[in-house]
Every structure is written in C-alpha cells, then in structure tokens.
C-alpha cells in the first residue's frame, strides 16, 4: 500500500482544477437549455467559460490542459451532459477536501496523531493505525473531508463540539430508543457529551451516564432514569415516558382532570421490577398513563391495547371527517340574545332555589323567559 505523508506532499496530489469552468457549464446543462443538449453546444459553452477565465487572468497551462481534457471527454461520450455533471461533482468534492486538509492536520496535531493519505482503493473509511510506534490517521486523498469529521469528533462534545473535561458523560440520552447503544469514535472510545449540554437538555441522567458502579449498586438497566439515591425513590426501573404533546386538561370538558392539568393525555414507559430477584423474580411491564389513570400492563396486554388503539384511530378518522363536513353549516349566534337568555336562566334558577320570592318577580322572570 502506498501511503503519503501529508505534511510534505499532500498538495502535490490534490491537483488544482478549474471548478468555475465546469460548474457554469454543468448548471446550464442541468437547466436543459437547447444550447447545452449535445456535445457541440457543451464544447462551445466550455470555450466561452475558458475565454472568460483567461480574460480575468485566471487562465494558464493547467487550466488549458483541463479544458482540452474536458473537450476530449465530452466529444467521445455517449451522454455529454452526464460527463459534465460527474466532473462537476468531482470538482466539488475536491474543493471540500482541499478546504478540510489544513483543518484535518490541525486536529491531528491536537491529538498527537500523525496523518498519512493514500490513493489505495482498498482503504475504505478513515482509520487509525500504528506505524513505527506512532498512531496515524490513514485516509484516502478523496476522503479528506470525511477524515476531518471523524478526527474532529475525538475528545469533543457530541452536541456543542467543545473539548471535553473529566465531567463529561456518555452520550446515552434519556430520550433515546431502548435499542440505543453507546456510539464509539474512531479511537474506539465512547462518544460523550459535556455536562453543560446535558443540563441544558433538561433530560434526566440515564443509568448508563451515571456509570457502571451505579448500575451494579441499584440493579439498573442502562436506560433507567430513576434517581434511586433520592429519599423515598422507587426501587423499580423506568424509561423516560413517551407521551403526547396534548395535555389531558385540554380535552377534559368536564373539568375533572383536577391536579392533572400538566399531565399528558397519553404516555407510556417500560418499567422493570427486579428488587430481590431471588425471592420475587423479575417483572417487565408497560405503564400506560391516560390522564390521572395508569394501566400496569404486561407486554402482551400492552400490545393488545396498541392494536385496539390502532383500530380506534381508524374509526376516529371517520368520525372526525363526518364532524368536519357537518361543521360547514355551523354559525355564531347573536351575543346580545345569548346574554338575555343566560340572565333569564339565572333568574329561573334563583326562583327555584327561593320560591318565597314575590309573585311580581316570578312574573317578570317568566315574561323575560318567554320572550327569549
């Protein structure tokens, strides 16, 4: 494998090209202009762009050589537009790689890593190898941008990209799926997140973030968000609930939600009970909350509830559609008449509560009621 030391010869392999010459031609071809539909018209546009480059002093032998190469490729191609589009894509990648090279060198110096580039097609993704006792980042010359992204992430916060200190935590957020596994960087170390970003997220710490000692002490699974060290903390383990944004009180017309105003309409979480497992075993449930109520369901029962919910949603869709059609005939009443009606109703209620009131008052109330 031929490996190149980028500190001395990288610029020789990243050959300067002419992005403007090709990109202007590619844009015209992409628009489907009549003058860019065949090889002759594409070559004409290349000549025009080449002349513009020379006129502003951006020409030269390298640009001329590239122009002649492009003309040759377009002349011999079955699909000239595809050739131009492909070359434009290669040039775009080249510009990105060229811009990322000094940043990649800087990141390697930050981490004490050597950097070597290769044109060997057998090298797929950037990786770290050891050459002559020194850890070295090995990447293809056409994957410099990818290598920079990978190296830049080492020792940095996944969220803010700031350098990490000893307070950093594993990137195992409470709102991740249960199947989530901690991610490793190219050195094999777990990707972490800084304490400031954890606190800013507002999410509770997971057992995985608290560490192995915590998990061993409390019997936690990695996704448990219970703080078992708190007084009167639950002994069972739970995920962060998946819940609706719609609050229970928002659809409670009877006002019976009481102190559940802040509760979601629906939420669900996995709960595992494994306290003294030798005596009581281990039990996994789905806790399905609906307002103030909670259903503690086995996984099989929870699946049945989910299927019933799915069927209900289909029926609900028909109900809502019918309601939308009927609502087209709805209209607002007269607020003044509505006010008189409410006042008359209040007088009737007051009369029923106090039948000893004068008959004249009863008559007045009756008259107003009849007129309304």
Short mmCIF file of C-alpha atoms in Angstrom, two decimals:
data_model
loop_
_atom_site.label_atom_id
_atom_site.label_comp_id
_atom_site.label_asym_id
_atom_site.label_seq_id
_atom_site.Cartn_x
_atom_site.Cartn_y
_atom_site.Cartn_z
CA UNK A 1 0.00 0.00 0.00
CA UNK A 2 1.34 3.39 -1.00
CA UNK A 3 0.98 5.83 1.90
CA UNK A 4 1.77 9.51 1.53
CA UNK A 5 2.89 11.85 4.33
CA UNK A 6 0.58 14.87 4.05
CA UNK A 7 2.94 17.13 5.97
CA UNK A 8 5.22 17.26 2.91
CA UNK A 9 3.46 16.16 -0.26
CA UNK A 10 -0.31 16.37 0.18
CA UNK A 11 -0.65 19.47 -2.01
CA UNK A 12 1.08 17.70 -4.90
CA UNK A 13 -1.63 15.05 -5.00
CA UNK A 14 -4.58 17.43 -4.59
CA UNK A 15 -4.16 18.84 -8.12
CA UNK A 16 -5.61 22.38 -8.62
CA UNK A 17 -8.56 22.22 -11.05
CA UNK A 18 -10.98 24.78 -12.53
CA UNK A 19 -14.36 24.50 -10.76
CA UNK A 20 -15.84 27.60 -12.42
CA UNK A 21 -15.11 26.31 -15.92
CA UNK A 22 -17.07 23.12 -15.32
CA UNK A 23 -19.72 24.29 -12.83
CA UNK A 24 -21.04 27.04 -15.12
CA UNK A 25 -21.33 24.52 -17.95
CA UNK A 26 -22.96 21.92 -15.69
CA UNK A 27 -25.57 24.40 -14.44
CA UNK A 28 -26.58 25.24 -17.99
CA UNK A 29 -26.85 21.56 -18.88
CA UNK A 30 -28.96 20.90 -15.78
CA UNK A 31 -31.41 23.62 -16.84
CA UNK A 32 -31.87 21.78 -20.12
CA UNK A 33 -31.05 24.77 -22.29
CA UNK A 34 -31.15 23.96 -26.03
CA UNK A 35 -27.55 25.14 -26.40
CA UNK A 36 -26.39 22.58 -23.83
CA UNK A 37 -28.13 19.46 -25.12
CA UNK A 38 -25.37 17.95 -27.27
CA UNK A 39 -21.58 17.69 -27.35
CA UNK A 40 -21.08 20.58 -29.78
CA UNK A 41 -23.06 23.03 -27.67
CA UNK A 42 -21.40 21.87 -24.45
CA UNK A 43 -17.96 22.33 -26.01
CA UNK A 44 -19.00 25.81 -27.19
CA UNK A 45 -20.01 26.73 -23.63
CA UNK A 46 -16.69 25.34 -22.32
CA UNK A 47 -14.85 27.55 -24.80
CA UNK A 48 -16.82 30.59 -23.66
CA UNK A 49 -16.10 29.89 -19.98
CA UNK A 50 -12.43 29.22 -20.76
CA UNK A 51 -12.20 32.55 -22.56
CA UNK A 52 -13.79 34.35 -19.58
CA UNK A 53 -11.24 32.77 -17.24
CA UNK A 54 -8.36 33.87 -19.46
CA UNK A 55 -9.79 37.38 -19.74
CA UNK A 56 -9.74 37.93 -15.99
CA UNK A 57 -6.25 36.48 -15.59
CA UNK A 58 -7.29 33.08 -14.21
CA UNK A 59 -6.02 31.07 -17.16
CA UNK A 60 -2.76 29.24 -17.51
CA UNK A 61 -1.28 25.98 -18.68
CA UNK A 62 -3.12 23.88 -16.07
CA UNK A 63 -6.49 25.37 -16.99
CA UNK A 64 -5.75 24.88 -20.66
CA UNK A 65 -4.85 21.24 -20.07
CA UNK A 66 -8.07 20.68 -18.14
CA UNK A 67 -10.06 22.37 -20.91
CA UNK A 68 -8.55 20.08 -23.55
CA UNK A 69 -9.24 17.03 -21.38
CA UNK A 70 -12.88 18.02 -20.89
CA UNK A 71 -13.37 18.63 -24.59
CA UNK A 72 -11.93 15.19 -25.30
CA UNK A 73 -14.21 13.51 -22.75
CA UNK A 74 -17.32 15.32 -23.98
CA UNK A 75 -16.53 14.57 -27.64
CA UNK A 76 -16.24 10.84 -27.03
CA UNK A 77 -19.10 10.44 -24.53
CA UNK A 78 -22.49 8.90 -25.31
CA UNK A 79 -24.04 11.26 -22.75
CA UNK A 80 -22.05 14.53 -22.69
CA UNK A 81 -24.29 16.13 -20.03
CA UNK A 82 -23.65 13.22 -17.64
CA UNK A 83 -19.90 13.67 -18.14
CA UNK A 84 -20.07 17.35 -17.24
CA UNK A 85 -22.29 16.65 -14.21
CA UNK A 86 -19.92 13.95 -12.96
CA UNK A 87 -16.85 16.17 -13.38
CA UNK A 88 -18.65 18.99 -11.55
CA UNK A 89 -19.35 16.62 -8.65
CA UNK A 90 -15.70 15.56 -8.54
CA UNK A 91 -14.59 19.18 -8.51
CA UNK A 92 -16.99 19.99 -5.68
CA UNK A 93 -15.56 17.10 -3.64
CA UNK A 94 -12.05 18.30 -4.45
CA UNK A 95 -12.78 21.84 -3.23
CA UNK A 96 -14.24 20.45 0.01
CA UNK A 97 -11.27 18.13 0.55
CA UNK A 98 -8.80 20.95 -0.13
CA UNK A 99 -10.54 23.22 2.40
CA UNK A 100 -10.61 20.46 5.04
CA UNK A 101 -6.96 19.41 4.72
CA UNK A 102 -5.38 22.12 6.93
CA UNK A 103 -8.17 21.63 9.49
CA UNK A 104 -7.52 17.89 9.49
CA UNK A 105 -3.78 18.50 10.04
CA UNK A 106 -4.61 20.82 12.96
CA UNK A 107 -6.91 18.24 14.58
CA UNK A 108 -4.26 15.53 14.25
CA UNK A 109 -1.71 17.81 15.93
CA UNK A 110 -4.21 18.48 18.74
CA UNK A 111 -4.49 14.75 19.41
CA UNK A 112 -0.82 13.89 18.83
CA UNK A 113 -1.64 11.79 15.77
CA UNK A 114 0.34 11.51 12.55
CA UNK A 115 -1.51 11.89 9.25
CA UNK A 116 -1.00 9.94 6.06
CA UNK A 117 -3.07 9.93 2.89
CA UNK A 118 -3.24 7.17 0.32
CA UNK A 119 -4.78 6.58 -3.07
CA UNK A 120 -5.15 2.87 -2.34
CA UNK A 121 -8.81 1.94 -3.17
CA UNK A 122 -8.61 -0.85 -0.57
CA UNK A 123 -8.74 1.79 2.16
CA UNK A 124 -12.45 2.37 2.70
CA UNK A 125 -13.15 4.61 5.70
CA UNK A 126 -10.54 6.66 7.57
CA UNK A 127 -8.95 4.70 10.41
CA UNK A 128 -6.16 4.86 12.96
CA UNK A 129 -3.17 2.55 12.53
CA UNK A 130 0.23 2.33 14.18
CA UNK A 131 3.32 2.96 12.03
CA UNK A 132 6.76 2.86 13.58
CA UNK A 133 5.22 3.08 17.03
CA UNK A 134 3.11 6.16 16.25
CA UNK A 135 -0.68 6.26 15.96
CA UNK A 136 -1.52 7.52 12.50
CA UNK A 137 -4.73 8.57 10.78
CA UNK A 138 -4.89 6.85 7.40
CA UNK A 139 -7.38 8.12 4.81
CA UNK A 140 -7.81 8.29 1.06
CA UNK A 141 -6.98 11.55 -0.67
CA UNK A 142 -10.59 11.80 -1.87
CA UNK A 143 -11.95 11.30 1.68
CA UNK A 144 -10.16 14.14 3.49
CA UNK A 145 -13.45 15.81 4.46
CA UNK A 146 -14.75 12.55 5.95
CA UNK A 147 -11.50 12.05 7.85
CA UNK A 148 -11.74 15.58 9.25
CA UNK A 149 -15.27 14.97 10.55
CA UNK A 150 -14.16 11.73 12.23
CA UNK A 151 -11.00 13.16 13.80
CA UNK A 152 -12.66 16.41 14.85
CA UNK A 153 -15.20 14.42 16.92
CA UNK A 154 -12.48 12.77 19.05
CA UNK A 155 -12.47 14.22 22.55
CA UNK A 156 -15.27 16.67 21.75
CA UNK A 157 -18.85 17.00 22.94
CA UNK A 158 -21.31 15.40 20.57
CA UNK A 159 -23.73 18.33 20.99
CA UNK A 160 -21.61 21.50 21.02
CA UNK A 161 -18.23 20.19 19.69
CA UNK A 162 -16.42 21.74 22.65
CA UNK A 163 -13.44 19.88 24.10
CA UNK A 164 -14.41 17.55 26.93
CA UNK A 165 -13.21 17.51 30.51
CA UNK A 166 -13.48 14.95 33.30
CA UNK A 167 -17.15 15.74 33.95
CA UNK A 168 -18.29 14.57 30.50
CA UNK A 169 -20.91 11.83 30.31
CA UNK A 170 -21.58 9.01 27.85
CA UNK A 171 -23.93 10.10 25.08
CA UNK A 172 -26.79 7.84 26.15
CA UNK A 173 -29.67 10.36 26.42
CA UNK A 174 -32.87 9.59 28.27
CA UNK A 175 -34.97 10.18 25.16
CA UNK A 176 -33.08 7.58 23.09
CA UNK A 177 -34.76 4.38 21.98
CA UNK A 178 -34.33 1.35 24.22
CA UNK A 179 -32.31 -0.35 21.48
CA UNK A 180 -29.85 2.56 21.56
CA UNK A 181 -26.25 1.59 22.19
CA UNK A 182 -23.46 3.98 23.03
CA UNK A 183 -21.54 5.11 19.94
CA UNK A 184 -17.77 4.88 19.62
CA UNK A 185 -15.43 7.29 17.86
CA UNK A 186 -12.65 6.16 15.52
CA UNK A 187 -10.33 5.51 18.51
CA UNK A 188 -12.83 3.05 19.99
CA UNK A 189 -13.76 5.38 22.87
CA UNK A 190 -17.41 6.06 23.67
CA UNK A 191 -18.78 9.32 22.30
CA UNK A 192 -19.52 11.70 25.17
CA UNK A 193 -21.44 14.89 25.90
CA UNK A 194 -20.36 17.72 28.16
CA UNK A 195 -22.10 18.38 31.47
CA UNK A 196 -23.34 21.80 30.30
CA UNK A 197 -25.15 20.29 27.30
CA UNK A 198 -26.66 17.56 29.49
CA UNK A 199 -28.04 20.16 31.89
CA UNK A 200 -29.27 22.34 29.03
CA UNK A 201 -31.23 19.42 27.56
CA UNK A 202 -33.38 19.20 30.68
CA UNK A 203 -33.34 15.40 30.43
CA UNK A 204 -32.68 13.22 33.46
CA UNK A 205 -29.46 11.21 33.65
CA UNK A 206 -29.66 7.62 32.50
CA UNK A 207 -28.09 4.81 34.48
CA UNK A 208 -25.53 4.43 31.68
CA UNK A 209 -24.48 8.05 32.22
CA UNK A 210 -24.25 7.54 35.98
CA UNK A 211 -21.78 4.73 35.38
CA UNK A 212 -21.19 1.04 35.98
CA UNK A 213 -20.85 1.37 39.74
CA UNK A 214 -24.31 2.95 39.96
CA UNK A 215 -25.86 0.26 37.75
CA UNK A 216 -24.31 -2.51 39.82
CA UNK A 217 -25.44 -0.99 43.11
CA UNK A 218 -29.06 -0.41 42.10
CA UNK A 219 -29.50 -3.17 39.54
CA UNK A 220 -30.26 -0.56 36.88
CA UNK A 221 -30.58 -1.17 33.18
CA UNK A 222 -28.73 1.39 31.01
CA UNK A 223 -31.90 3.34 30.15
CA UNK A 224 -33.27 3.73 33.70
CA UNK A 225 -33.90 7.38 34.59
CA UNK A 226 -34.85 6.92 38.27
CA UNK A 227 -32.57 8.59 40.79
CA UNK A 228 -32.55 5.78 43.35
CA UNK A 229 -30.40 7.80 45.75
CA UNK A 230 -33.23 10.28 46.35
CA UNK A 231 -35.26 9.80 49.57
CA UNK A 232 -38.26 7.50 49.03
CA UNK A 233 -37.13 6.85 45.45
CA UNK A 234 -38.78 3.98 43.57
CA UNK A 235 -36.99 0.66 43.59
CA UNK A 236 -38.21 -0.21 40.12
CA UNK A 237 -36.56 1.00 36.91
CA UNK A 238 -38.20 3.04 34.20
CA UNK A 239 -37.57 4.61 30.84
CA UNK A 240 -38.38 8.23 30.14
CA UNK A 241 -42.09 8.19 29.15
CA UNK A 242 -43.09 8.53 25.53
CA UNK A 243 -46.01 10.93 25.69
CA UNK A 244 -48.38 13.08 23.67
CA UNK A 245 -47.86 16.82 23.47
CA UNK A 246 -51.61 17.18 24.01
CA UNK A 247 -52.34 17.67 27.70
CA UNK A 248 -55.17 15.84 29.46
CA UNK A 249 -56.85 19.05 30.63
CA UNK A 250 -57.03 20.32 27.03
CA UNK A 251 -59.70 17.74 26.13
CA UNK A 252 -61.40 17.39 29.53
CA UNK A 253 -64.71 19.21 29.01
CA UNK A 254 -65.96 18.18 32.45
CA UNK A 255 -63.08 19.81 34.28
CA UNK A 256 -62.40 16.61 36.21
CA UNK A 257 -58.70 16.50 35.49
CA UNK A 258 -58.15 18.24 38.82
CA UNK A 259 -54.48 18.48 39.66
CA UNK A 260 -53.62 16.65 36.45
CA UNK A 261 -53.61 19.83 34.38
CA UNK A 262 -49.98 19.33 33.43
CA UNK A 263 -50.29 15.63 32.64
CA UNK A 264 -50.15 14.38 29.06
CA UNK A 265 -53.27 12.89 27.54
CA UNK A 266 -51.40 9.62 26.90
CA UNK A 267 -47.98 8.37 27.88
CA UNK A 268 -46.23 5.01 28.05
CA UNK A 269 -42.99 3.67 29.51
CA UNK A 270 -41.22 0.42 30.23
CA UNK A 271 -40.95 -0.47 33.91
CA UNK A 272 -38.82 -3.31 35.29
CA UNK A 273 -39.09 -4.57 38.87
CA UNK A 274 -36.11 -6.65 39.98
CA UNK A 275 -35.76 -5.91 43.70
CA UNK A 276 -34.57 -9.08 45.49
CA UNK A 277 -34.95 -11.14 42.31
CA UNK A 278 -34.11 -14.43 44.06
CA UNK A 279 -37.29 -14.03 46.09
CA UNK A 280 -39.59 -12.06 43.80
CA UNK A 281 -38.19 -12.65 40.33
CA UNK A 282 -38.03 -10.04 37.61
CA UNK A 283 -41.10 -8.45 36.06
CA UNK A 284 -41.34 -6.21 32.96
CA UNK A 285 -44.43 -4.10 32.34
CA UNK A 286 -45.69 -1.27 30.17
CA UNK A 287 -47.22 1.51 32.21
CA UNK A 288 -49.85 3.21 30.09
CA UNK A 289 -50.95 6.53 31.55
CA UNK A 290 -54.13 8.28 30.40
CA UNK A 291 -54.56 11.47 32.36
CA UNK A 292 -54.70 10.67 36.07
CA UNK A 293 -55.12 6.95 35.44
CA UNK A 294 -52.44 4.29 34.95
CA UNK A 295 -52.70 0.82 33.48
CA UNK A 296 -49.91 -1.56 34.52
CA UNK A 297 -49.85 -3.95 31.58
CA UNK A 298 -47.82 -6.97 30.63
CA UNK A 299 -46.11 -6.68 27.24
CA UNK A 300 -48.84 -8.90 25.72
CA UNK A 301 -51.59 -6.77 27.25
CA UNK A 302 -49.86 -3.61 26.05
CA UNK A 303 -49.72 -4.97 22.51
CA UNK A 304 -53.45 -5.75 22.66
CA UNK A 305 -54.07 -2.19 23.87
CA UNK A 306 -51.96 -0.86 21.00
CA UNK A 307 -53.93 -2.87 18.42
CA UNK A 308 -57.21 -1.67 19.92
CA UNK A 309 -55.89 1.88 19.76
CA UNK A 310 -54.90 1.44 16.12
CA UNK A 311 -58.42 0.24 15.25
CA UNK A 312 -59.95 3.11 17.21
CA UNK A 313 -57.82 5.66 15.34
CA UNK A 314 -59.24 4.43 12.03
CA UNK A 315 -62.80 4.81 13.35
CA UNK A 316 -61.94 8.17 14.89
CA UNK A 317 -60.79 9.38 11.49
CA UNK A 318 -64.25 8.68 10.05
CA UNK A 319 -65.91 10.42 12.99
CA UNK A 320 -63.72 13.50 12.60
CA UNK A 321 -64.31 13.59 8.84
CA UNK A 322 -68.06 13.46 9.39
CA UNK A 323 -67.82 16.20 12.01
CA UNK A 324 -65.81 18.40 9.63
CA UNK A 325 -68.49 18.00 6.96
CA UNK A 326 -71.28 18.87 9.40
CA UNK A 327 -69.33 21.81 10.82
CA UNK A 328 -69.58 23.59 7.48
CA UNK A 329 -73.16 24.56 8.43
CA UNK A 330 -72.23 25.86 11.88
CA UNK A 331 -72.67 29.56 12.68
CA UNK A 332 -72.28 32.01 15.54
CA UNK A 333 -75.37 33.19 17.46
CA UNK A 334 -76.33 36.73 18.49
CA UNK A 335 -74.31 37.60 21.63
CA UNK A 336 -76.97 40.07 22.91
CA UNK A 337 -79.75 37.49 22.73
CA UNK A 338 -77.43 34.94 24.31
CA UNK A 339 -76.80 37.31 27.21
CA UNK A 340 -80.55 37.84 27.80
CA UNK A 341 -81.08 34.08 27.71
CA UNK A 342 -78.37 33.48 30.31
CA UNK A 343 -79.81 36.18 32.57
CA UNK A 344 -83.31 34.68 32.31
CA UNK A 345 -81.93 31.24 33.07
CA UNK A 346 -80.15 32.59 36.13
CA UNK A 347 -83.41 34.14 37.39
CA UNK A 348 -85.27 30.86 36.92
CA UNK A 349 -82.63 29.01 38.92
CA UNK A 350 -82.77 31.63 41.65
CA UNK A 351 -86.56 31.35 41.78
CA UNK A 352 -86.41 27.57 42.14
CA UNK A 353 -83.95 27.96 44.98
CA UNK A 354 -86.07 30.69 46.65
CA UNK A 355 -89.78 30.05 45.86
CA UNK A 356 -90.86 32.53 48.55
CA UNK A 357 -89.88 35.48 46.42
CA UNK A 358 -92.71 37.95 45.43
CA UNK A 359 -95.03 36.85 42.61
CA UNK A 360 -94.25 40.03 40.68
CA UNK A 361 -90.64 38.92 40.47
CA UNK A 362 -91.74 35.48 39.34
CA UNK A 363 -93.91 37.03 36.66
CA UNK A 364 -91.08 39.22 35.44
CA UNK A 365 -88.77 36.27 35.25
CA UNK A 366 -91.42 34.24 33.39
CA UNK A 367 -92.10 37.07 30.92
CA UNK A 368 -88.43 37.51 30.10
CA UNK A 369 -88.05 33.76 29.73
CA UNK A 370 -91.00 33.52 27.33
CA UNK A 371 -89.80 36.46 25.25
CA UNK A 372 -86.38 34.89 24.87
#
